[in-house]
PDB file of C-alpha atoms and ligand atoms in Angstrom:
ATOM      1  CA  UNK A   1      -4.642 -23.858 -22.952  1.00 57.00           C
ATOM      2  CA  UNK A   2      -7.854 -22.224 -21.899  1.00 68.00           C
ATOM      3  CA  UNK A   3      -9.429 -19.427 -23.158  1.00 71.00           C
ATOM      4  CA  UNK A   4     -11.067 -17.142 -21.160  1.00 81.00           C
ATOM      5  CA  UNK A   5     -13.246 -14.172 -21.893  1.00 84.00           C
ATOM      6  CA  UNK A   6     -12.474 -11.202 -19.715  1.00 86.00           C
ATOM      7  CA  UNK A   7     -13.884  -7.625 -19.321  1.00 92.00           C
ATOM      8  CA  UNK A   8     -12.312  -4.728 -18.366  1.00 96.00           C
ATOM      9  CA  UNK A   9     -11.729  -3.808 -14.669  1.00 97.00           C
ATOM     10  CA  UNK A  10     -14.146  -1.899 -13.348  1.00 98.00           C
ATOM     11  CA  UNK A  11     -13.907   0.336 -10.799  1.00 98.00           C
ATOM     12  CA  UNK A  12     -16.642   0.437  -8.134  1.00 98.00           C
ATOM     13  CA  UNK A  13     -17.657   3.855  -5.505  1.00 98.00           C
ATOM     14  CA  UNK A  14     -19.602   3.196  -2.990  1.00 98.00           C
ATOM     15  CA  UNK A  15     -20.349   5.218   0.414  1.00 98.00           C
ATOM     16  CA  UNK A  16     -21.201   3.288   3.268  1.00 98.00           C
ATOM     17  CA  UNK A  17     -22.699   4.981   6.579  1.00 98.00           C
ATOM     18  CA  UNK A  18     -21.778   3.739   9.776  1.00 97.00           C
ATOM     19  CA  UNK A  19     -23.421   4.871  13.197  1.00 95.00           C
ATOM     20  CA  UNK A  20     -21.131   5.941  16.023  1.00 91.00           C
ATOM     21  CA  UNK A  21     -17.934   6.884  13.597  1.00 96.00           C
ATOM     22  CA  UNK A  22     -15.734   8.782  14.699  1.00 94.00           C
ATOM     23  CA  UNK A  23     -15.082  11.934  13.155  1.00 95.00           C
ATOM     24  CA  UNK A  24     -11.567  11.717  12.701  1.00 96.00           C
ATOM     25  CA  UNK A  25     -12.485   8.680  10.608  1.00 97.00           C
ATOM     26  CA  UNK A  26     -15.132  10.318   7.992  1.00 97.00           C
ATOM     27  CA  UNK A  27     -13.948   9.935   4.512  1.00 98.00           C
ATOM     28  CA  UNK A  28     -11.551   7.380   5.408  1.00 98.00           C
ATOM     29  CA  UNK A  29     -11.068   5.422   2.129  1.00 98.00           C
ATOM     30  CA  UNK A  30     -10.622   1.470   1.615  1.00 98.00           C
ATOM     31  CA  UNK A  31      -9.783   0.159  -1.309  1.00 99.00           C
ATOM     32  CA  UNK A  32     -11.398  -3.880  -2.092  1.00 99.00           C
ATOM     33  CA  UNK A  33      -9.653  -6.628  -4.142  1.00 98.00           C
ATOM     34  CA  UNK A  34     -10.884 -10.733  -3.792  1.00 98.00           C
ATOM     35  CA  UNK A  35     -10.597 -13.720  -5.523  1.00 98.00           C
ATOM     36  CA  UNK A  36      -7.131 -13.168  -7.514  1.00 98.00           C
ATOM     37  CA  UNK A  37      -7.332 -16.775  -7.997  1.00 98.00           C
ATOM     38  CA  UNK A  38      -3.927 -16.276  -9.281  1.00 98.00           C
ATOM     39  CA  UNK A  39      -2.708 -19.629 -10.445  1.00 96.00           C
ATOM     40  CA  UNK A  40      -1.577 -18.629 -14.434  1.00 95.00           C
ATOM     41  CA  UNK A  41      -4.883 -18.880 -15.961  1.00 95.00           C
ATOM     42  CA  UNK A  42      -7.483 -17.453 -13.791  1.00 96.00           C
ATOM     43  CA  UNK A  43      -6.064 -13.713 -13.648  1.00 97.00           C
ATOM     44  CA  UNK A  44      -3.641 -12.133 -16.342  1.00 96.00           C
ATOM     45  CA  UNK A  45      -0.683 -10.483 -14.948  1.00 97.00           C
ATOM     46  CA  UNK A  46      -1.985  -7.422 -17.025  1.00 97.00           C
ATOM     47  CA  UNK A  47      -4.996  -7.365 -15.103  1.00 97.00           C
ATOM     48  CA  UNK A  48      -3.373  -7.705 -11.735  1.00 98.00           C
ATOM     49  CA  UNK A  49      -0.820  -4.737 -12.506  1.00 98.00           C
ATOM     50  CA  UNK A  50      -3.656  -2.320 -13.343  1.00 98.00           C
ATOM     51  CA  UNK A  51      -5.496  -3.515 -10.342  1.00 98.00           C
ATOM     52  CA  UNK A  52      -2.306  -2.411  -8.345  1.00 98.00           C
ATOM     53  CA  UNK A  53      -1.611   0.894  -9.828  1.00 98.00           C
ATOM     54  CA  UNK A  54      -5.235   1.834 -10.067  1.00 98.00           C
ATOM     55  CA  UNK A  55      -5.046   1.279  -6.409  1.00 98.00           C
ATOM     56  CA  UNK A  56      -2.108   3.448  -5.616  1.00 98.00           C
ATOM     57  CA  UNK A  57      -3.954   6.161  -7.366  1.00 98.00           C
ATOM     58  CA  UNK A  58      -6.259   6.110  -5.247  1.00 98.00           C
ATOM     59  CA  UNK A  59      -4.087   6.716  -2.588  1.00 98.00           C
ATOM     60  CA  UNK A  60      -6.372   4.563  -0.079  1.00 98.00           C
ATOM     61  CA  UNK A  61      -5.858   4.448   3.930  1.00 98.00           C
ATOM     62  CA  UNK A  62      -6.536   0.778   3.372  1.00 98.00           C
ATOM     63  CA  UNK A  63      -6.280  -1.752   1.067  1.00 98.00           C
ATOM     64  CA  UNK A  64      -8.380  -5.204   2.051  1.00 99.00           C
ATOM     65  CA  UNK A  65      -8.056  -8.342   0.035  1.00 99.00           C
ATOM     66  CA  UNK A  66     -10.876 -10.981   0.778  1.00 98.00           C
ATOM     67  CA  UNK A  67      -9.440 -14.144  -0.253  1.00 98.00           C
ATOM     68  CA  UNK A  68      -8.870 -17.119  -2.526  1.00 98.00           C
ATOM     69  CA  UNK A  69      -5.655 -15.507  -3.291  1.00 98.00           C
ATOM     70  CA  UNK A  70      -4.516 -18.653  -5.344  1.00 98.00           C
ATOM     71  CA  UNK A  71      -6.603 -22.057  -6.780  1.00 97.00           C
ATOM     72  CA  UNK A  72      -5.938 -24.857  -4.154  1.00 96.00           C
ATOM     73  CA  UNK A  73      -2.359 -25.393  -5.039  1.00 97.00           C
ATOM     74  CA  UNK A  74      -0.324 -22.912  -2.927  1.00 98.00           C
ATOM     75  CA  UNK A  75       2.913 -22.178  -4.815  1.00 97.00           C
ATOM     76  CA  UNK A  76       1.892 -19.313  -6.915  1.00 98.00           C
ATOM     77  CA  UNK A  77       1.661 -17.275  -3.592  1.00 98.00           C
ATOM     78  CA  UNK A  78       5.280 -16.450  -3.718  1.00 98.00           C
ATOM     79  CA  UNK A  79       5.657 -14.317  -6.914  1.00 98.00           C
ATOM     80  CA  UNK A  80       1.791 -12.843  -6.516  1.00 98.00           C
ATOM     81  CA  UNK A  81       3.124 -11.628  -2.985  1.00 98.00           C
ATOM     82  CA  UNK A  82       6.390 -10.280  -4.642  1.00 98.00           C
ATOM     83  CA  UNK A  83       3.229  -8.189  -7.023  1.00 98.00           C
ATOM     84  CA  UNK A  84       1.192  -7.348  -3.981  1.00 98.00           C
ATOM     85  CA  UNK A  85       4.015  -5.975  -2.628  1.00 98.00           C
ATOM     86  CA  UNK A  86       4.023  -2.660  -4.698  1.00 98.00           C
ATOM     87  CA  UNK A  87       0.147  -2.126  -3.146  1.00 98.00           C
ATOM     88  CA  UNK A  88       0.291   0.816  -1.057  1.00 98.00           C
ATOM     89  CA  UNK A  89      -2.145   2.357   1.421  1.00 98.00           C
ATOM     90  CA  UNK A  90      -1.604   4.920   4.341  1.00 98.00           C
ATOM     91  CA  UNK A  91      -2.639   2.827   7.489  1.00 98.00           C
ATOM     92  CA  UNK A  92      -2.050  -0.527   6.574  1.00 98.00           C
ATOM     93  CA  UNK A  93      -2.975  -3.722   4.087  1.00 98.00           C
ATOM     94  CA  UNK A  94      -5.230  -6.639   5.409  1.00 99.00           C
ATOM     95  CA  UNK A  95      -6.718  -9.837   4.454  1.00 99.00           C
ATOM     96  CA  UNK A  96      -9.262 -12.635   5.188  1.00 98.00           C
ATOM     97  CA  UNK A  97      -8.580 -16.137   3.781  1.00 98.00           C
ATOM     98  CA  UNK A  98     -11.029 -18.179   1.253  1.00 98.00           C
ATOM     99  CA  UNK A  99     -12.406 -21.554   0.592  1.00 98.00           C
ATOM    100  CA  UNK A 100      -9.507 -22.351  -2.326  1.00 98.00           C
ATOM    101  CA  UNK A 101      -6.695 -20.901   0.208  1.00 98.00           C
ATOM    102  CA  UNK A 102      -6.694 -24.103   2.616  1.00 97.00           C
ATOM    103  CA  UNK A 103      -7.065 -27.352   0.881  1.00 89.00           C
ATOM    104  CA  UNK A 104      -6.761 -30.593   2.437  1.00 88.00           C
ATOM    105  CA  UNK A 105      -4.669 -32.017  -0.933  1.00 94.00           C
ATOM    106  CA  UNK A 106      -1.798 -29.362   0.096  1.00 95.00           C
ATOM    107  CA  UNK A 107      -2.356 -29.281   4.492  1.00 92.00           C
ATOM    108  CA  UNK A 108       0.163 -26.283   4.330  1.00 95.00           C
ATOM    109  CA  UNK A 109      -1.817 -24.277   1.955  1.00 97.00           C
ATOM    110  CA  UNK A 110      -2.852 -22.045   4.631  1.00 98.00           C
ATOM    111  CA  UNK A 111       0.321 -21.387   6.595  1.00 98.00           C
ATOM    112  CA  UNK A 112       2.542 -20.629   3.516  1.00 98.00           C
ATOM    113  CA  UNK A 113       0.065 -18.545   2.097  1.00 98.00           C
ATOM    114  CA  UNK A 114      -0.294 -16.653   5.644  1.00 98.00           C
ATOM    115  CA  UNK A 115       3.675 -16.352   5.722  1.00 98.00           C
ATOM    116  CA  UNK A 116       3.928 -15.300   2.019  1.00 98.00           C
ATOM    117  CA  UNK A 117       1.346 -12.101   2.936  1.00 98.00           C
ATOM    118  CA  UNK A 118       2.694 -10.972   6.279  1.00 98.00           C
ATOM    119  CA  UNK A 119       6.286 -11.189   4.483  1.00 98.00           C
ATOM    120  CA  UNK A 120       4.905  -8.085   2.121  1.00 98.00           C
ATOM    121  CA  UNK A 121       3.113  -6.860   5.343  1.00 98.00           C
ATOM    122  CA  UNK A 122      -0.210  -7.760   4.476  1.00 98.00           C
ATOM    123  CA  UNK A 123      -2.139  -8.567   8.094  1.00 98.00           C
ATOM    124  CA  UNK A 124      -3.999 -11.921   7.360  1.00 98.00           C
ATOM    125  CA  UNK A 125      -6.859 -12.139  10.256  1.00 98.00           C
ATOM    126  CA  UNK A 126      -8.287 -15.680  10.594  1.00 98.00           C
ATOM    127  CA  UNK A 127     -10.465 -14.911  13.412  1.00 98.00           C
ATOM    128  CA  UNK A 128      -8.765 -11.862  14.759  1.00 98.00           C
ATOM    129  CA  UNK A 129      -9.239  -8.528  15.387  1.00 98.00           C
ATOM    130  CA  UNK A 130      -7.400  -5.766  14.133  1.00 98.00           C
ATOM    131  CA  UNK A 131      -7.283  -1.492  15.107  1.00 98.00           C
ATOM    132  CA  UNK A 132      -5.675   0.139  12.320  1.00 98.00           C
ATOM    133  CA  UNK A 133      -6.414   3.467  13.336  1.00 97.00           C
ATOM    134  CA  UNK A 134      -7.120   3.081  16.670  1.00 96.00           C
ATOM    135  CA  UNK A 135      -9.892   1.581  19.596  1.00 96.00           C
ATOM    136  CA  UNK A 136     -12.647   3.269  17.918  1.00 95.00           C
ATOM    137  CA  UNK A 137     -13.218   0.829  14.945  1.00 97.00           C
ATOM    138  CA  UNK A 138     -12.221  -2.697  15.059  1.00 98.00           C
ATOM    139  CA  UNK A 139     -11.518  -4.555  11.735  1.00 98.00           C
ATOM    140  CA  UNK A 140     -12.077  -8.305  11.787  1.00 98.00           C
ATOM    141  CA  UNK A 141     -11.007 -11.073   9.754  1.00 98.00           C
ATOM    142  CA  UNK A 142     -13.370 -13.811  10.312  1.00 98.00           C
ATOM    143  CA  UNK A 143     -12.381 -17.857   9.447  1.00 98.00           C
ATOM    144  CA  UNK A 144     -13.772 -18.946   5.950  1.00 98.00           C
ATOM    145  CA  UNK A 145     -17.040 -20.134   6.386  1.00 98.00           C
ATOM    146  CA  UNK A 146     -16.730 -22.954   4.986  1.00 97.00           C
ATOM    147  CA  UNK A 147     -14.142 -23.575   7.210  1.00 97.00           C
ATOM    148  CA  UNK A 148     -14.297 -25.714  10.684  1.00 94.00           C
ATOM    149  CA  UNK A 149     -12.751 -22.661  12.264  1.00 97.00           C
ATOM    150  CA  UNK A 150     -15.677 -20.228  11.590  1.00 97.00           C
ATOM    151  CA  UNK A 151     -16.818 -18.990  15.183  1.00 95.00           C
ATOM    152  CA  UNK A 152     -18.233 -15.487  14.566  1.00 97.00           C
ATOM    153  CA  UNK A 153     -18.803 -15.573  18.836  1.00 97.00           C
ATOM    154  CA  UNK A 154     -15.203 -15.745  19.790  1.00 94.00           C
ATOM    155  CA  UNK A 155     -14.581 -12.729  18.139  1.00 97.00           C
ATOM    156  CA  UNK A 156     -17.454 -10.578  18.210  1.00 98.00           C
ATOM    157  CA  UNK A 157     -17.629 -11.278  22.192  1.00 97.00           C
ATOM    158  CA  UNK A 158     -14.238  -9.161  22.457  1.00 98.00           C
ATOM    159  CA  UNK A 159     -15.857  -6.285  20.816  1.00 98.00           C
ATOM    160  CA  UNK A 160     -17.754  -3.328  23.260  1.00 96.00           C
ATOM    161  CA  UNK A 161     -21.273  -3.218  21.541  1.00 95.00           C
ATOM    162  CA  UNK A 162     -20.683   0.283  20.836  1.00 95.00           C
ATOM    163  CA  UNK A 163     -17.173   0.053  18.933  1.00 97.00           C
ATOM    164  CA  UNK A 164     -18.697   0.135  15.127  1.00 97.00           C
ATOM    165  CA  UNK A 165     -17.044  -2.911  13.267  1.00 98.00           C
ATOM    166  CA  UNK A 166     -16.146  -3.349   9.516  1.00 98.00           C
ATOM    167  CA  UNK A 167     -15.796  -7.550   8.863  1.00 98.00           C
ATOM    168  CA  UNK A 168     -13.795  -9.138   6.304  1.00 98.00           C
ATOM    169  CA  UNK A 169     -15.711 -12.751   5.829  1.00 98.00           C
ATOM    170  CA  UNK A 170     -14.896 -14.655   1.742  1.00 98.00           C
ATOM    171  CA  UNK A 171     -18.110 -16.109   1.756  1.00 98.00           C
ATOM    172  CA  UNK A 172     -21.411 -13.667   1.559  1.00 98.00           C
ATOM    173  CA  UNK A 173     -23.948 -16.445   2.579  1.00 98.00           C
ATOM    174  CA  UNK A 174     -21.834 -15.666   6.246  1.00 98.00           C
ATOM    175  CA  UNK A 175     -24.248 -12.525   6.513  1.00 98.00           C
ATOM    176  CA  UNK A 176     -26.968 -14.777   7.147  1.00 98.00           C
ATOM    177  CA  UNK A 177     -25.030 -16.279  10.301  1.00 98.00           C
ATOM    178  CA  UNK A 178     -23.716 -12.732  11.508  1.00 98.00           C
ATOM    179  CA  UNK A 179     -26.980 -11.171  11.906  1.00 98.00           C
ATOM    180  CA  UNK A 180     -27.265 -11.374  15.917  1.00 97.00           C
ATOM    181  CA  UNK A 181     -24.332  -9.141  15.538  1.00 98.00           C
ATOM    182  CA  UNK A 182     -23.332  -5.659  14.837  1.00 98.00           C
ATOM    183  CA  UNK A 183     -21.776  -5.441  11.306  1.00 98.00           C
ATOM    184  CA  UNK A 184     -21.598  -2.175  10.404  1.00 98.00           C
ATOM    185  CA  UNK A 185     -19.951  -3.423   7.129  1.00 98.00           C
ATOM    186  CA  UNK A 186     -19.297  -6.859   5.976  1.00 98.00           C
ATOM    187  CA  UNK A 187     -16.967  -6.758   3.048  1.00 99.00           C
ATOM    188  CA  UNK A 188     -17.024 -10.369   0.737  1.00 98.00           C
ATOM    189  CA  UNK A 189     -16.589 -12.103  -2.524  1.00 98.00           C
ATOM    190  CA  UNK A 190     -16.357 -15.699  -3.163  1.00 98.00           C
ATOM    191  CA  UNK A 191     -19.208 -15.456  -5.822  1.00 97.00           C
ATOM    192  CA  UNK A 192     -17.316 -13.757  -8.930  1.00 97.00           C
ATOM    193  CA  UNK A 193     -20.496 -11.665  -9.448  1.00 97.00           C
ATOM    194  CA  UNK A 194     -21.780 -15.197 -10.715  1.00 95.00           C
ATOM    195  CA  UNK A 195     -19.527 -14.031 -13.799  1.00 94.00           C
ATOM    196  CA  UNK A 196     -22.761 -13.906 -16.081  1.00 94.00           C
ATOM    197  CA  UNK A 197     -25.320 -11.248 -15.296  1.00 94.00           C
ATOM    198  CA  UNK A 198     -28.282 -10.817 -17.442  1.00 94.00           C
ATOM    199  CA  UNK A 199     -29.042  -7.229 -17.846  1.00 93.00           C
ATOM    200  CA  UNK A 200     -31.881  -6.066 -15.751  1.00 92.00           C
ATOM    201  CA  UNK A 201     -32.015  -9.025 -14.143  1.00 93.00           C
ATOM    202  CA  UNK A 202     -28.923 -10.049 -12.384  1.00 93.00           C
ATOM    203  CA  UNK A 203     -26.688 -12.734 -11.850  1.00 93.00           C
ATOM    204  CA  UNK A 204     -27.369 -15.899 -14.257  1.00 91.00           C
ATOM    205  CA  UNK A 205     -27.432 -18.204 -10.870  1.00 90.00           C
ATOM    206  CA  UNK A 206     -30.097 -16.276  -9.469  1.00 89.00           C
ATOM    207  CA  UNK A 207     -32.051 -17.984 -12.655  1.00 89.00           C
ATOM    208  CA  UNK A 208     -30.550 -21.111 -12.320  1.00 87.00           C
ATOM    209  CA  UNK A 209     -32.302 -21.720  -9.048  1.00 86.00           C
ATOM    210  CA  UNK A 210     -35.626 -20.731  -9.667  1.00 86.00           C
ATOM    211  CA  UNK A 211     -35.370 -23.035 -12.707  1.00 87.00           C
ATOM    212  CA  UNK A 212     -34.499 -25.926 -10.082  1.00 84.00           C
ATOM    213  CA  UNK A 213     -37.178 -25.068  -7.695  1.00 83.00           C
ATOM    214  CA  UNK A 214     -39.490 -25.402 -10.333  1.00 85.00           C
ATOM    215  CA  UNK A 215     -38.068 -28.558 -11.976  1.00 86.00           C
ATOM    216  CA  UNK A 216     -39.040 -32.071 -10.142  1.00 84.00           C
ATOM    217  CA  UNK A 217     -36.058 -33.299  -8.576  1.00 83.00           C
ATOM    218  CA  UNK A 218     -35.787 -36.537 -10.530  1.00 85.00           C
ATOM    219  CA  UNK A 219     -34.526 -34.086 -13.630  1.00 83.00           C
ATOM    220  CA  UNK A 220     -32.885 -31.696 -12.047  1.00 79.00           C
ATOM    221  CA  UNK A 221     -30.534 -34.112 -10.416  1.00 79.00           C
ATOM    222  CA  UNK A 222     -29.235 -35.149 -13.970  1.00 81.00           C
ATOM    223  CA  UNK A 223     -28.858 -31.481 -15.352  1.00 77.00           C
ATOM    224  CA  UNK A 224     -25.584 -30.344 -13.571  1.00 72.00           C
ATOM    225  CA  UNK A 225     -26.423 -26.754 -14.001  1.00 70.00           C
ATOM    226  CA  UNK A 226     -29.257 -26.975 -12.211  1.00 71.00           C
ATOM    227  CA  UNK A 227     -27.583 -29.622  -9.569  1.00 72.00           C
ATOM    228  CA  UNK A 228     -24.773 -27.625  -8.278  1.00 70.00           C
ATOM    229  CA  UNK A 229     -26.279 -23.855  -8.595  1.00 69.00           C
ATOM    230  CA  UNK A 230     -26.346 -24.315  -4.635  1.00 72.00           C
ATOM    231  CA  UNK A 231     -22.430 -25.228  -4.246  1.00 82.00           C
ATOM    232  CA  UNK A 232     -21.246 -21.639  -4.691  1.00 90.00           C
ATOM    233  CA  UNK A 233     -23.782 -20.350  -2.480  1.00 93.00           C
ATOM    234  CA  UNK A 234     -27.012 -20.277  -1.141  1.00 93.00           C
ATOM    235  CA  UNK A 235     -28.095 -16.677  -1.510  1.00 94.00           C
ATOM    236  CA  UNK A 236     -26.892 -15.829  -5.122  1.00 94.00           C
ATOM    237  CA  UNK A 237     -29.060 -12.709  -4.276  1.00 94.00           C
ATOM    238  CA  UNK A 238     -25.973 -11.343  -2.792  1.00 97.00           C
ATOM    239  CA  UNK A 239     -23.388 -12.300  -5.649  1.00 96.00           C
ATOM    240  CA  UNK A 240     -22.715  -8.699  -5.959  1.00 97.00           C
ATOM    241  CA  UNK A 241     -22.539  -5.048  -4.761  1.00 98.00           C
ATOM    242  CA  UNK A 242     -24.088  -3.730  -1.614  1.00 98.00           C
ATOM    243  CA  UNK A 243     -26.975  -5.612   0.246  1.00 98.00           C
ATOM    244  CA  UNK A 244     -28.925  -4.597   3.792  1.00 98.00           C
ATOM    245  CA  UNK A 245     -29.259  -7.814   5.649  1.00 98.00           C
ATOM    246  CA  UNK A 246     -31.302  -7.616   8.667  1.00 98.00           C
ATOM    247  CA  UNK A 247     -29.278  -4.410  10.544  1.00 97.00           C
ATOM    248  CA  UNK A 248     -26.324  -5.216   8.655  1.00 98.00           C
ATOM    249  CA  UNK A 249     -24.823  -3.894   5.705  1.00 98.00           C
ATOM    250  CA  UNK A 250     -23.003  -6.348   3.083  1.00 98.00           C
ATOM    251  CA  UNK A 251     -20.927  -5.535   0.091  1.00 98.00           C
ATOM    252  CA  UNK A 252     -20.156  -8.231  -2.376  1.00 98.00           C
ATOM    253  CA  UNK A 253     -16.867  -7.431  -4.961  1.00 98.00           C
ATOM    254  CA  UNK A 254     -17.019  -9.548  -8.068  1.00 98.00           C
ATOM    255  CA  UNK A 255     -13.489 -10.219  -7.651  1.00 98.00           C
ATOM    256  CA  UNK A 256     -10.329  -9.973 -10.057  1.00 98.00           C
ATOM    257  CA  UNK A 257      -9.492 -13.864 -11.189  1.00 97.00           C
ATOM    258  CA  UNK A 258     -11.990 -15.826 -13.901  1.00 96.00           C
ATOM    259  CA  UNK A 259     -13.069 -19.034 -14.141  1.00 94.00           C
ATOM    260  CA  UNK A 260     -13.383 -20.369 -17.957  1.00 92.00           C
ATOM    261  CA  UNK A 261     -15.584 -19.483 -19.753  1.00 91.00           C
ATOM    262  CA  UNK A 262     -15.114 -15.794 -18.755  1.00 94.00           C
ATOM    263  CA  UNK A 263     -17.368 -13.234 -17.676  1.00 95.00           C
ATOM    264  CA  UNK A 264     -20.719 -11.269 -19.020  1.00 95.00           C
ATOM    265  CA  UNK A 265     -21.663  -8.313 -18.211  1.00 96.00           C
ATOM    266  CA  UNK A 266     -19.695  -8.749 -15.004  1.00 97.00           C
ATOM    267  CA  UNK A 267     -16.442  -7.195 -15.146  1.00 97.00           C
ATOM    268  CA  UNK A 268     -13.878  -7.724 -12.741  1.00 98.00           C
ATOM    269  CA  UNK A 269     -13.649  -5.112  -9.844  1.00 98.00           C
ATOM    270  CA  UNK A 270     -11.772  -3.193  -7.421  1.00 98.00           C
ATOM    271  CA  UNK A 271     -14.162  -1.542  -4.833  1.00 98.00           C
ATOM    272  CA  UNK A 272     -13.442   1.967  -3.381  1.00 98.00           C
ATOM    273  CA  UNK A 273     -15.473   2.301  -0.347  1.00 98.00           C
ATOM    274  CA  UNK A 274     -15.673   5.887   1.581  1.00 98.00           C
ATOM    275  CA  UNK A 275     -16.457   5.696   5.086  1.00 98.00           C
ATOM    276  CA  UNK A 276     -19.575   8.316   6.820  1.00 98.00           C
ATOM    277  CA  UNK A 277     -20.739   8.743   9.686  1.00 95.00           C
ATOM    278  CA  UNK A 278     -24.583   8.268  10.103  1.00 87.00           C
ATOM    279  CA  UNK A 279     -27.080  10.593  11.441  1.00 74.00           C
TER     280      UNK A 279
HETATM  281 FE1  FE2 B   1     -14.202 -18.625  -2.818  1.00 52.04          FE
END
């Protein structure tokens, strides 16, 4: 068995302006969930029923999920989409995939997990646009990024420059690709918050590498801390909450699943993001 140390789920508010919004769309609210990694050990099934009834409260328009729904293997995807099932929202449920929800040991990962979602009527865009309310703001799903099937240009080129955009990429270190394009909001996770923060400092990676840049190679190589503190990602900057990067704006959910040991100081969220319209 593994133990893991969890915090309670937090709730996050955050208000994000976007130019050109309509005004039949201010104070839309969207409601943020990644990383269930729901596999039996990473997320409690306590945790995942609060997460769906604290939704409902909320009574959002949306509800966006931004993948790694399971942990490679595929199979749990059944029953959690029998759980997401109670999620509601008043326009519509959506998802992007991540990096643990296609894996070459199980080649149908993706598909079944893509059939198990739009069976509970959750929209999974893998490179696809979506208009839940309408031509005046697209919602896009984008590939993983990890992924061989990450091409930001096929999608964004079917976009009118002056439709604002909301994007749904896993991976935050994608912001750094997406700048040449209008993101009005990039909604991620992938990072977990980096699950130990360090008050007034931030997420424990973010110390990790400056360690390594200031350790000679020939030692940090053996120290696997210090080796891998780039696998995750690249900018652990970004491992959480809301980020300008070049025009764009990026918000980072710490997500709901928990890899041992557990988390400090970085609880588990579920995002509420209100929608203005900027001057
Ligand atoms: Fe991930």
């Amino acid at each position: 068995m593994t133990l893991i140390i969890n915090e309670p789920l937090k709730i996050e508010r955050i208000a994000i302006a976007i130019a050109n919004l309509p005004q039949s769309l201010q104070g839309k609210k969207i409601v943020q969930f990644s990383d269930l990694h729901y596999d039996g050990i990473r997320l409690s099934e306590h945790l995942l029923a609060e997460a769906i009834d604290l939704s409902n409260q909320e009574n959002p328009d949306l509800v966006v999920l931004t993948g790694d729904f399971v942990t490679d293997d595929p199979s749990p995807i059944e029953n959690l989409a029998l759980r997401l099932k109670r999620l509601t929202a008043k326009t519509g449920l959506y998802a992007c995939l991540g990096n643990h929800d296609y894996c070459r040991r199980y080649p149908n990962s993706q598909q079944q997990i893509t059939d198990a979602l739009t069976a509970v009527e959750i929209q999974v865009l893998w490179n696809e646009i979506a208009y839940p309310w309408g031509q005046d703001l697209a919602l896009v799903g984008l590939a993983d990024f990890w992924s061989r099937e990450f091409q930001p240009e096929l999608v964004f080129n079917q976009i009118a420059p002056e439709i604002p955009r909301i994007v749904l990429s896993h991976n935050p270190d994608s912001a750094e690709i997406l700048k040449p394009w209008r993101v009005d909001l990039q909604l991620s996770g992938h990072t977990h918050g980096g699950q130990f923060v360090i008050p007034g400092y931030g997420a424990a990676p973010i110390l990790l590498q400056q360690i390594r840049k200031a350790t000679p190679k020939s030692i940090s190589k053996h120290i696997p801390f210090l080796r891998e503190c780039y696998r995750v990602v690249k900018y652990w900057q970004w491992s959480e909450g809301w980020h300008q990067v070049g025009n764009n704006q990026l918000y980072v959910n710490r997500g709901l699943g928990t890899y041992a040991p557990g988390r400090l100081f970085c609880p588990p969220e579920m995002t509420v993001i209100t929608l203005e319209s900027r001057e």
